[in-house]
Coordinates of C-alpha atoms and ligand atoms in Angstrom, one line a residue:
M1 CA -2.4 -4.4 -0.9
T2 CA -2.5 -3.9 2.8
E3 CA -1.4 -0.8 4.6
N4 CA 2.2 -0.5 5.5
T5 CA 4.2 2.1 7.3
N6 CA 7.7 2.9 6.1
K7 CA 10.4 1.5 8.2
K8 CA 14.2 1.4 8.2
R9 CA 14.2 -1.9 6.4
A10 CA 13.9 -0.1 3.2
Y11 CA 17.5 1.2 3.3
A12 CA 19.1 -2.2 3.5
Q13 CA 17.2 -3.5 0.5
K14 CA 18.1 -0.6 -1.7
A15 CA 21.7 -0.4 -0.6
R16 CA 22.9 -1.6 -3.9
P17 CA 22.7 1.2 -6.4
T18 CA 22.8 -0.2 -9.9
T19 CA 22.8 3.2 -11.5
G20 CA 23.0 6.7 -10.3
K21 CA 25.2 9.1 -11.9
K22 CA 22.4 11.1 -13.4
P23 CA 19.0 11.7 -11.9
Y24 CA 16.4 9.6 -13.8
Y25 CA 13.7 11.6 -12.4
G26 CA 12.5 14.4 -14.6
K27 CA 14.7 13.2 -17.5
K28 CA 13.8 10.8 -20.2
F29 CA 14.4 7.3 -19.1
D30 CA 17.5 5.9 -20.7
P31 CA 18.2 2.3 -19.7
R32 CA 21.7 2.2 -21.2
R33 CA 22.9 4.9 -18.8
Q34 CA 24.8 3.1 -16.1
D35 CA 27.7 3.8 -14.0
R36 CA 29.1 1.0 -12.0
R37 CA 32.0 2.9 -10.5
Q38 CA 29.5 4.3 -8.0
A39 CA 28.2 0.9 -7.0
T40 CA 30.7 0.4 -4.2
G41 CA 31.6 2.6 -1.3
D42 CA 34.3 0.5 0.3
G43 CA 36.9 2.3 2.2
V44 CA 35.0 5.6 2.5
D45 CA 35.8 7.1 5.9
V46 CA 32.8 8.7 7.5
R47 CA 31.4 9.0 11.0
I48 CA 27.9 9.3 12.5
G49 CA 27.3 12.9 13.3
Q50 CA 29.5 14.2 10.5
N51 CA 28.1 17.0 8.3
F52 CA 28.8 17.6 4.6
P53 CA 27.1 19.2 1.6
L54 CA 25.5 16.7 -0.8
T55 CA 23.9 17.0 -4.2
I56 CA 20.8 14.9 -4.6
K57 CA 20.9 12.9 -7.8
R58 CA 17.6 11.1 -7.7
L59 CA 14.9 9.5 -5.5
G60 CA 15.1 6.0 -4.4
I61 CA 12.2 3.6 -4.5
N62 CA 11.0 4.7 -1.0
G63 CA 11.0 8.4 -1.9
E64 CA 14.2 9.3 -0.2
G65 CA 16.9 11.5 -1.8
I66 CA 20.0 9.7 -3.0
G67 CA 23.4 11.3 -3.3
Y68 CA 27.0 10.1 -3.2
F69 CA 29.7 10.9 -0.6
K70 CA 33.0 9.9 -2.1
R71 CA 31.3 7.3 -4.2
K72 CA 29.3 5.8 -1.3
I73 CA 25.6 6.0 -1.5
V74 CA 23.8 8.3 0.9
F75 CA 20.0 8.1 1.6
V76 CA 18.5 11.4 2.7
P77 CA 14.8 11.3 3.5
G78 CA 13.1 14.6 2.5
A79 CA 15.7 15.7 0.0
L80 CA 14.7 16.1 -3.6
P81 CA 16.6 15.6 -6.9
D82 CA 18.9 18.5 -8.0
E83 CA 18.9 19.9 -4.5
V84 CA 22.1 20.7 -2.6
A85 CA 21.7 20.0 1.1
V86 CA 23.9 20.1 4.1
V87 CA 23.3 16.7 5.7
K88 CA 24.2 15.0 9.0
V89 CA 25.1 11.4 9.0
T90 CA 22.8 9.3 11.2
D91 CA 24.0 5.8 10.3
V92 CA 27.0 4.2 8.6
Q93 CA 26.7 0.7 7.1
P94 CA 29.1 -1.2 4.9
K95 CA 27.0 -0.4 1.8
Y96 CA 25.3 2.9 2.5
I97 CA 25.2 6.0 4.6
A98 CA 21.9 7.3 6.1
A99 CA 21.7 11.1 6.7
K100 CA 19.2 13.8 7.5
V101 CA 18.8 17.2 6.1
L102 CA 20.2 20.1 8.2
K103 CA 19.7 22.7 5.6
I104 CA 18.7 22.9 2.0
R105 CA 21.1 25.2 0.2
E106 CA 19.7 25.0 -3.3
K107 CA 16.0 24.1 -3.5
S108 CA 14.3 22.1 -6.1
P109 CA 11.5 23.9 -8.0
N110 CA 9.4 20.8 -7.2
R111 CA 9.6 21.5 -3.5
V112 CA 6.4 22.6 -1.7
A113 CA 5.5 23.1 2.0
P114 CA 3.8 19.9 3.1
R115 CA 0.2 20.4 4.2
D116 CA 0.7 18.1 7.2
E117 CA 3.2 19.8 9.5
Y118 CA 4.3 16.5 11.0
A119 CA 4.9 15.0 7.5
D120 CA 8.6 14.3 8.2
E121 CA 8.0 12.8 11.6
V122 CA 5.5 10.0 10.9
G123 CA 5.2 7.4 8.1
G124 CA 2.8 7.9 5.1
F125 CA 3.9 11.3 3.9
E126 CA 7.2 10.6 2.2
L127 CA 6.5 12.8 -0.8
E128 CA 4.2 15.5 0.6
H129 CA 7.0 18.0 0.2
M130 CA 6.9 17.5 -3.6
T131 CA 4.5 18.9 -6.2
Y132 CA 1.9 16.4 -7.3
P133 CA 3.1 16.2 -11.0
A134 CA 6.6 15.5 -9.7
Q135 CA 5.2 12.7 -7.5
L136 CA 3.5 11.2 -10.5
A137 CA 6.7 11.4 -12.5
F138 CA 8.6 9.7 -9.7
K139 CA 6.1 6.8 -9.6
K140 CA 6.7 6.1 -13.3
D141 CA 10.4 6.2 -12.6
V142 CA 10.1 3.6 -9.8
V143 CA 9.1 1.0 -12.4
A144 CA 11.9 2.1 -14.7
Q145 CA 14.4 1.6 -11.8
A146 CA 13.0 -1.8 -11.0
L147 CA 13.1 -3.0 -14.6
E148 CA 16.7 -1.8 -15.0
K149 CA 17.7 -3.8 -11.9
F150 CA 16.1 -7.1 -13.0
Q151 CA 16.2 -6.6 -16.8
P152 CA 13.3 -8.9 -17.9
R153 CA 13.3 -9.7 -21.6
G154 CA 12.6 -6.7 -23.8
W155 CA 12.6 -4.3 -20.9
T156 CA 14.1 -1.4 -22.7
D157 CA 11.1 -1.3 -25.1
Y158 CA 8.3 -1.5 -22.5
D159 CA 5.6 1.1 -22.9
L160 CA 5.7 2.8 -19.4
R161 CA 2.6 4.9 -19.3
D162 CA 2.3 8.1 -17.4
T163 CA 1.0 7.6 -13.9
I164 CA -2.7 8.2 -13.5
G165 CA -3.1 10.5 -10.6
M166 CA -6.0 11.9 -8.6
A167 CA -7.8 15.2 -9.2
N168 CA -7.6 15.8 -5.5
P169 CA -4.6 13.9 -4.1
Y170 CA -5.8 14.3 -0.5
E171 CA -8.7 13.0 1.7
Y172 CA -8.6 9.6 0.0
R173 CA -7.9 7.1 2.9
N174 CA -11.2 5.5 3.8
K175 CA -9.8 3.9 7.0
A176 CA -8.1 5.5 10.0
Q177 CA -6.5 3.1 12.4
F178 CA -4.9 5.2 15.1
P179 CA -3.5 4.3 18.5
V180 CA -4.9 6.0 21.6
R181 CA -2.7 6.9 24.6
K182 CA -2.8 9.2 27.6
I183 CA 0.3 11.3 27.8
G184 CA 0.3 13.2 31.0
D185 CA -3.2 14.6 31.1
K186 CA -3.6 14.7 27.4
L187 CA -5.5 12.0 25.5
S188 CA -3.8 11.6 22.1
V189 CA -5.1 9.8 19.0
G190 CA -2.7 9.8 16.1
M191 CA 0.5 8.2 14.8
Y192 CA 3.8 7.2 16.2
K193 CA 6.9 9.1 15.3
R194 CA 9.1 7.1 13.0
S195 CA 10.7 4.1 14.7
S196 CA 9.6 5.2 18.1
H197 CA 6.7 4.8 20.5
D198 CA 6.0 8.5 20.8
L199 CA 2.5 9.1 19.8
I200 CA 1.7 12.4 18.1
D201 CA -1.9 13.6 18.6
L202 CA -3.2 14.4 15.1
P203 CA -6.3 16.6 14.9
V204 CA -5.9 17.0 11.1
V205 CA -4.6 14.5 8.6
H206 CA -5.0 15.7 5.1
T207 CA -4.8 12.3 3.4
Q208 CA -7.6 10.9 5.4
D209 CA -11.3 11.0 4.3
P210 CA -12.6 13.8 6.5
A211 CA -15.5 11.5 7.6
T212 CA -12.9 9.2 9.3
M213 CA -11.2 12.1 11.1
K214 CA -14.4 13.6 12.3
V215 CA -15.4 10.3 13.9
L216 CA -11.9 9.8 15.4
R217 CA -11.7 13.2 16.9
T218 CA -15.2 13.2 18.3
V219 CA -14.7 9.7 19.8
R220 CA -11.4 11.0 21.3
D221 CA -13.3 13.8 23.0
L222 CA -16.0 11.4 24.3
L223 CA -13.4 9.0 25.7
D224 CA -11.9 11.9 27.5
K225 CA -15.2 13.4 28.7
L226 CA -16.5 10.0 29.9
S227 CA -13.1 9.0 31.4
V228 CA -13.0 5.7 29.6
S229 CA -10.1 3.5 30.5
I230 CA -7.2 4.0 28.1
Y231 CA -4.4 1.5 27.6
N232 CA -1.1 2.2 29.3
E233 CA 1.7 0.5 27.5
D234 CA 4.3 0.8 30.3
K235 CA 2.0 -0.8 32.8
N236 CA 0.3 -3.0 30.3
R237 CA -3.0 -2.0 31.8
G238 CA -6.2 -0.2 30.8
T239 CA -8.7 -0.8 28.0
V240 CA -8.8 1.2 24.7
K241 CA -5.7 0.7 22.6
T242 CA -6.6 1.7 19.0
I243 CA -9.6 3.3 17.3
V244 CA -10.5 2.2 13.8
A245 CA -12.9 4.2 11.7
R246 CA -13.8 3.1 8.2
A247 CA -16.0 5.1 5.9
S248 CA -18.0 3.9 3.0
H249 CA -17.4 6.1 -0.1
T250 CA -20.8 5.0 -1.4
T251 CA -23.0 5.6 1.6
G252 CA -21.1 7.8 3.9
E253 CA -21.6 5.3 6.7
V254 CA -18.8 4.9 9.2
Q255 CA -17.9 1.6 10.9
L256 CA -16.1 2.1 14.3
T257 CA -14.0 -0.5 16.1
F258 CA -12.3 -0.2 19.5
V259 CA -9.3 -2.5 19.8
T260 CA -9.0 -3.3 23.5
N261 CA -6.5 -4.7 25.9
T262 CA -9.1 -6.1 28.2
D263 CA -11.9 -8.5 27.5
G264 CA -14.4 -6.3 29.2
F265 CA -15.1 -2.8 28.2
P266 CA -16.0 -0.7 31.2
G267 CA -18.3 2.2 30.4
D268 CA -19.1 1.1 26.9
A269 CA -22.9 1.6 27.2
A270 CA -22.5 5.3 28.0
L271 CA -19.9 5.7 25.3
I272 CA -22.1 4.1 22.7
E273 CA -25.0 6.3 23.6
A274 CA -22.8 9.4 23.4
I275 CA -21.5 8.2 20.0
N276 CA -25.1 7.6 18.7
Q277 CA -26.0 11.2 19.8
A278 CA -22.9 12.9 18.3
L279 CA -22.2 10.8 15.2
P280 CA -25.3 9.5 13.3
E281 CA -23.0 8.5 10.5
V282 CA -21.6 5.7 12.7
T283 CA -23.8 2.7 11.9
G284 CA -21.9 -0.1 13.6
I285 CA -19.7 -0.2 16.7
F286 CA -17.4 -3.1 17.4
Q287 CA -14.8 -4.3 20.0
N288 CA -11.8 -6.3 19.0
F289 CA -9.9 -8.0 21.8
N290 CA -6.1 -7.9 21.5
P291 CA -4.4 -8.2 24.9
G292 CA -0.9 -7.3 25.9
R293 CA 2.0 -5.4 24.4
T294 CA 2.1 -6.2 20.7
S295 CA 2.9 -4.4 17.5
I296 CA 0.0 -6.2 15.8
V297 CA -3.0 -4.0 15.8
W298 CA -5.9 -6.6 15.5
G299 CA -6.6 -9.5 17.8
E300 CA -8.5 -12.7 16.8
E301 CA -11.8 -11.9 18.3
T302 CA -14.2 -9.2 17.2
I303 CA -17.7 -8.7 18.7
K304 CA -20.4 -6.3 17.7
L305 CA -21.4 -3.8 20.5
W306 CA -24.1 -2.0 18.6
G307 CA -25.7 -1.4 15.1
K308 CA -25.2 -3.0 11.7
D309 CA -22.9 -5.9 11.0
Y310 CA -21.6 -4.3 7.8
I311 CA -21.1 -1.2 5.9
E312 CA -21.6 -1.4 2.2
E313 CA -19.6 -0.2 -0.8
T314 CA -20.7 -0.2 -4.4
I315 CA -17.9 -1.0 -6.9
M316 CA -18.6 -1.0 -10.6
G317 CA -22.3 -1.5 -10.0
K318 CA -21.8 -4.4 -7.5
T319 CA -22.5 -4.2 -3.8
F320 CA -20.0 -5.4 -1.2
Q321 CA -20.6 -5.9 2.5
L322 CA -17.7 -5.1 4.7
S323 CA -17.3 -6.5 8.2
P324 CA -14.7 -4.8 10.4
R325 CA -11.9 -7.2 9.4
A326 CA -12.8 -7.5 5.7
F327 CA -10.0 -6.1 3.4
M328 CA -10.8 -3.2 1.2
Q329 CA -8.4 -1.0 -0.8
L330 CA -7.8 2.3 1.0
N331 CA -8.5 4.5 -1.9
Y332 CA -11.9 4.0 -3.5
T333 CA -11.4 6.3 -6.4
Q334 CA -8.1 4.8 -7.5
M335 CA -9.2 1.3 -6.8
T336 CA -11.9 1.8 -9.4
V337 CA -9.3 3.1 -11.8
V338 CA -7.2 0.0 -11.2
Y339 CA -10.1 -2.3 -11.8
N340 CA -11.2 -0.5 -14.9
E341 CA -7.6 -0.7 -16.2
A342 CA -7.6 -4.4 -15.6
L343 CA -10.9 -4.8 -17.4
A344 CA -9.7 -2.8 -20.4
A345 CA -6.5 -4.8 -20.5
L346 CA -8.3 -8.2 -20.4
D347 CA -10.7 -7.8 -23.3
L348 CA -13.1 -10.4 -21.9
T349 CA -15.8 -12.4 -23.7
H350 CA -18.7 -14.3 -22.4
A351 CA -17.0 -17.6 -23.1
D352 CA -14.0 -16.9 -20.9
K353 CA -13.1 -18.6 -17.7
L354 CA -11.6 -16.0 -15.5
V355 CA -9.3 -16.6 -12.5
D356 CA -9.2 -13.9 -9.8
A357 CA -6.1 -14.8 -7.9
Y358 CA -5.3 -13.2 -4.5
A359 CA -8.9 -12.2 -4.4
G360 CA -9.5 -10.6 -1.1
V361 CA -13.3 -10.3 -0.8
G362 CA -13.7 -10.9 -4.5
T363 CA -14.0 -7.3 -5.6
I364 CA -12.2 -7.9 -8.9
G365 CA -13.7 -11.1 -10.1
L366 CA -17.3 -10.2 -9.0
S367 CA -17.0 -6.8 -10.7
L368 CA -16.1 -8.6 -13.9
A369 CA -18.5 -11.6 -13.5
D370 CA -21.1 -10.2 -15.9
K371 CA -18.5 -10.1 -18.7
V372 CA -17.3 -13.7 -18.6
G373 CA -18.7 -17.2 -18.6
E374 CA -17.3 -18.2 -15.2
V375 CA -15.1 -16.8 -12.4
R376 CA -13.0 -18.7 -9.9
G377 CA -11.0 -17.0 -7.3
M378 CA -8.7 -18.0 -4.4
E379 CA -7.5 -16.3 -1.3
I380 CA -5.7 -17.6 1.9
I381 CA -7.9 -15.8 4.5
P382 CA -10.9 -17.9 5.2
E383 CA -13.1 -15.0 6.3
A384 CA -12.3 -13.1 3.1
V385 CA -13.3 -16.1 1.1
D386 CA -16.6 -16.3 3.0
D387 CA -17.2 -12.6 2.3
A388 CA -16.4 -13.1 -1.4
N389 CA -19.0 -15.9 -1.7
I390 CA -21.5 -13.9 0.3
N391 CA -20.8 -10.9 -2.0
A392 CA -21.5 -13.1 -5.0
E393 CA -24.9 -14.1 -3.5
I394 CA -25.9 -10.5 -2.6
N395 CA -25.3 -9.5 -6.2
H396 CA -27.1 -12.6 -7.6
I397 CA -23.9 -13.7 -9.3
T398 CA -24.2 -17.4 -9.9
N399 CA -21.1 -17.9 -12.1
A400 CA -18.5 -17.1 -9.5
K401 CA -16.9 -19.3 -6.8
Y402 CA -14.2 -18.5 -4.3
E403 CA -12.0 -21.1 -2.5
I404 CA -9.6 -21.0 0.4
G405 CA -6.1 -21.7 -0.6
T406 CA -3.0 -20.3 -2.2
A407 CA -2.8 -19.3 -5.8
E408 CA 0.2 -21.5 -6.3
E409 CA -1.7 -24.5 -5.1
L410 CA -5.3 -24.0 -6.5
F411 CA -4.4 -22.6 -9.9
P412 CA -2.6 -25.8 -10.9
K413 CA -5.2 -27.9 -9.3
W414 CA -8.1 -26.4 -11.2
Q415 CA -6.2 -26.7 -14.5
A416 CA -5.3 -30.4 -13.7
E417 CA -9.0 -31.0 -13.1
G418 CA -9.7 -29.7 -16.6
W419 CA -10.9 -26.3 -15.7
I420 CA -8.7 -24.3 -18.0
A421 CA -8.4 -20.5 -17.5
D422 CA -8.7 -18.2 -20.5
A423 CA -8.1 -15.1 -18.4
L424 CA -6.0 -14.5 -15.3
V425 CA -5.8 -11.6 -13.0
V426 CA -3.2 -11.7 -10.3
D427 CA -3.1 -9.1 -7.5
P428 CA -0.5 -10.4 -5.1
P429 CA 0.9 -8.8 -1.9
R430 CA 4.3 -7.1 -1.9
T431 CA 6.1 -10.4 -2.1
G432 CA 4.8 -11.0 -5.7
L433 CA 4.1 -14.4 -7.3
D434 CA 5.2 -17.7 -5.9
T435 CA 7.7 -19.6 -8.1
A436 CA 5.3 -22.5 -8.4
L437 CA 2.6 -20.1 -9.7
R438 CA 4.9 -18.5 -12.2
R439 CA 5.9 -22.0 -13.5
E440 CA 2.3 -23.0 -13.9
I441 CA 1.4 -19.8 -15.7
L442 CA 4.3 -20.5 -18.1
R443 CA 3.1 -24.1 -18.6
T444 CA -0.6 -23.4 -19.3
K445 CA -0.3 -19.8 -20.7
P446 CA -3.7 -18.3 -20.2
E447 CA -4.5 -16.2 -23.2
K448 CA -5.5 -13.1 -21.3
F449 CA -3.3 -12.1 -18.4
V450 CA -3.2 -9.0 -16.2
Y451 CA -0.8 -8.5 -13.4
I452 CA -1.8 -5.9 -10.8
S453 CA 1.2 -5.1 -8.7
C454 CA 1.9 -3.0 -5.6
N455 CA 5.6 -3.6 -5.6
A456 CA 7.7 -2.7 -8.7
S457 CA 10.6 -4.8 -7.6
T458 CA 8.9 -8.1 -7.2
L459 CA 6.9 -7.3 -10.4
A460 CA 10.2 -6.8 -12.3
R461 CA 11.6 -10.0 -10.8
D462 CA 8.4 -11.9 -11.8
L463 CA 8.6 -10.5 -15.3
V464 CA 12.0 -12.1 -15.8
D465 CA 10.2 -15.5 -15.8
L466 CA 6.9 -14.5 -17.2
T467 CA 8.4 -12.9 -20.3
Q468 CA 9.6 -16.3 -21.4
A469 CA 6.0 -16.9 -22.6
Y470 CA 4.5 -13.4 -22.5
Q471 CA 5.2 -10.0 -23.9
V472 CA 4.6 -6.8 -21.8
E473 CA 2.2 -4.7 -23.8
Y474 CA 2.4 -1.8 -21.3
I475 CA 2.8 -0.9 -17.6
Q476 CA 0.2 1.5 -16.4
S477 CA 1.2 3.2 -13.1
I478 CA -1.7 4.3 -10.9
D479 CA -1.3 6.5 -7.9
M480 CA -3.2 4.7 -5.2
F481 CA -1.3 6.5 -2.3
P482 CA -0.7 10.1 -3.1
Q483 CA 1.9 11.8 -0.8
T484 CA 3.5 8.5 -0.1
A485 CA 6.2 6.7 -2.1
R486 CA 4.0 3.6 -2.6
W487 CA 3.6 2.4 -6.2
E488 CA 0.8 0.5 -7.9
G489 CA 0.5 -0.6 -11.5
V490 CA -1.4 -2.7 -14.0
V491 CA 0.5 -4.7 -16.5
K492 CA -1.0 -6.1 -19.7
L493 CA 0.7 -9.3 -20.9
T494 CA 0.1 -11.0 -24.2
R495 CA 1.3 -14.4 -25.3
R496 CA 4.3 -14.5 -27.5
D497 CA 3.0 -17.1 -29.9
Ligands
SAH501 N1 -7.7 -8.4 -5.1 C1 -8.1 -7.9 -3.8 C2 -7.0 -8.2 -2.7 C3 -5.6 -7.9 -3.0 S1 -4.5 -7.9 -1.6 C4 -8.5 -6.5 -3.9 O1 -8.3 -5.8 -4.9 O2 -9.0 -6.0 -2.9 C5 -3.7 -9.5 -1.8 C6 -4.5 -10.6 -1.2 O3 -3.8 -11.8 -1.4 C7 -4.7 -10.5 0.3 O4 -6.1 -10.6 0.6 C8 -3.9 -11.8 0.9 O5 -4.6 -12.4 2.0 C9 -3.9 -12.7 -0.3 N2 -2.9 -13.7 -0.4 C10 -1.6 -13.6 0.1 N3 -0.9 -14.6 -0.3 C11 -1.7 -15.4 -1.1 C12 -1.5 -16.6 -1.8 N4 -0.3 -17.2 -1.8 N5 -2.5 -17.1 -2.5 C13 -3.7 -16.5 -2.6 N6 -3.9 -15.3 -1.9 C14 -2.9 -14.8 -1.2

């Protein structure tokens, strides 16, 4: 799954509470508990700016506190279940109220001081004010909430396994992709305040691999010292827009990319030399050209300025080469947990034909290639498919082949050609599986089937169809993004017949 910052969008999607009288969180999950009286908030008189005390009942799927004001749902970021908070209304919509905390009157025992002081101002720290065990419990509850909403066959009996967390739920993000701006005299490298273009300079980010932060901060100082041209958004002028540092967990090498507004890069020679001096861990430096005002970080064109074309990462004994644009999960440790969970759930044999659907650079299929007869994978990004095939070659894997195309198109095509899958792993983006793919899975019913999901809602929706032919053995939640509300899970499915 790719990186995503939290945005307002979330509220609109969740505006329909299907439950909510009691907090799920921290209590045993009881699917029969429903209270539809609270589902509508019509006719509730409330204004923006109004204050009132509110009891928080539970956390919504994006980690925000949920309470009810005269039966109308209120979303309060930063508030925790069982807390009583004085809140101030920031938005009133037909189906929900958004509010912010003015004061916590009664604190949850699960509340802690966030390590990152700006945690409530930028995206990516939605749960940093909560103890880690409570975060893990929340993530298990996220699946429960999604299942209750979509109610796939047998859902009340699913084995929802306790979330697998990290021993150290910090310092896990192997990539830092931070904008650079000059604000007055100060050169800032950091993150934008939520729904704004105010950049906060961030010398310390506890969720980042320290190697990425060291490189970013040192490069910030060098840009400053050498007076390198920095992008000015108002004037749409200047050069350096964003710095991207990606660290290899395996080798400690760091790949550095400057996203620039201009084609040329004045002063790059001196800058590269200074980086070489100060940061021996940086083994490759790149420029990505992305002109103009745009919210998209990366442009089409990437050139190497200096050093190695790739950094390498070893995953389950296989080596993967990563060019600056190649996708890699952000959390190496938990990615390995996910892949091992997929492996355990599949129970593969050397006769199996395995499909690695939504393959990225082939990390899943290639990690499992030794255990099966043949691997085929598909992915829509041509460069990723090239990388996957190169990665197969580097590892002397001769029984794996990756193709460009959608899962919904290639999976049926291969089956129609007589290449029948025994085992299927799907790892779709947040949108989940396409209807055509679900239909084909139901028609051909691969014997072994694992669904890796990064969105409990689309997973639950997809299970409504899939459970016509399959049974859910268990859902294993895995915390890929500690301190955030993002969920990830591995689902083992077995055929009903
Ligand atoms: N399995 C990989 C990548 C998962 S991310 C890993 O673990 O690293 C999901 C991937 O699905 C992305 O690389 C995205 O480009 C790809 N994708 C999106 N829609 C797709 C579709 N319809 N068919 C195949 N791949 C798709």
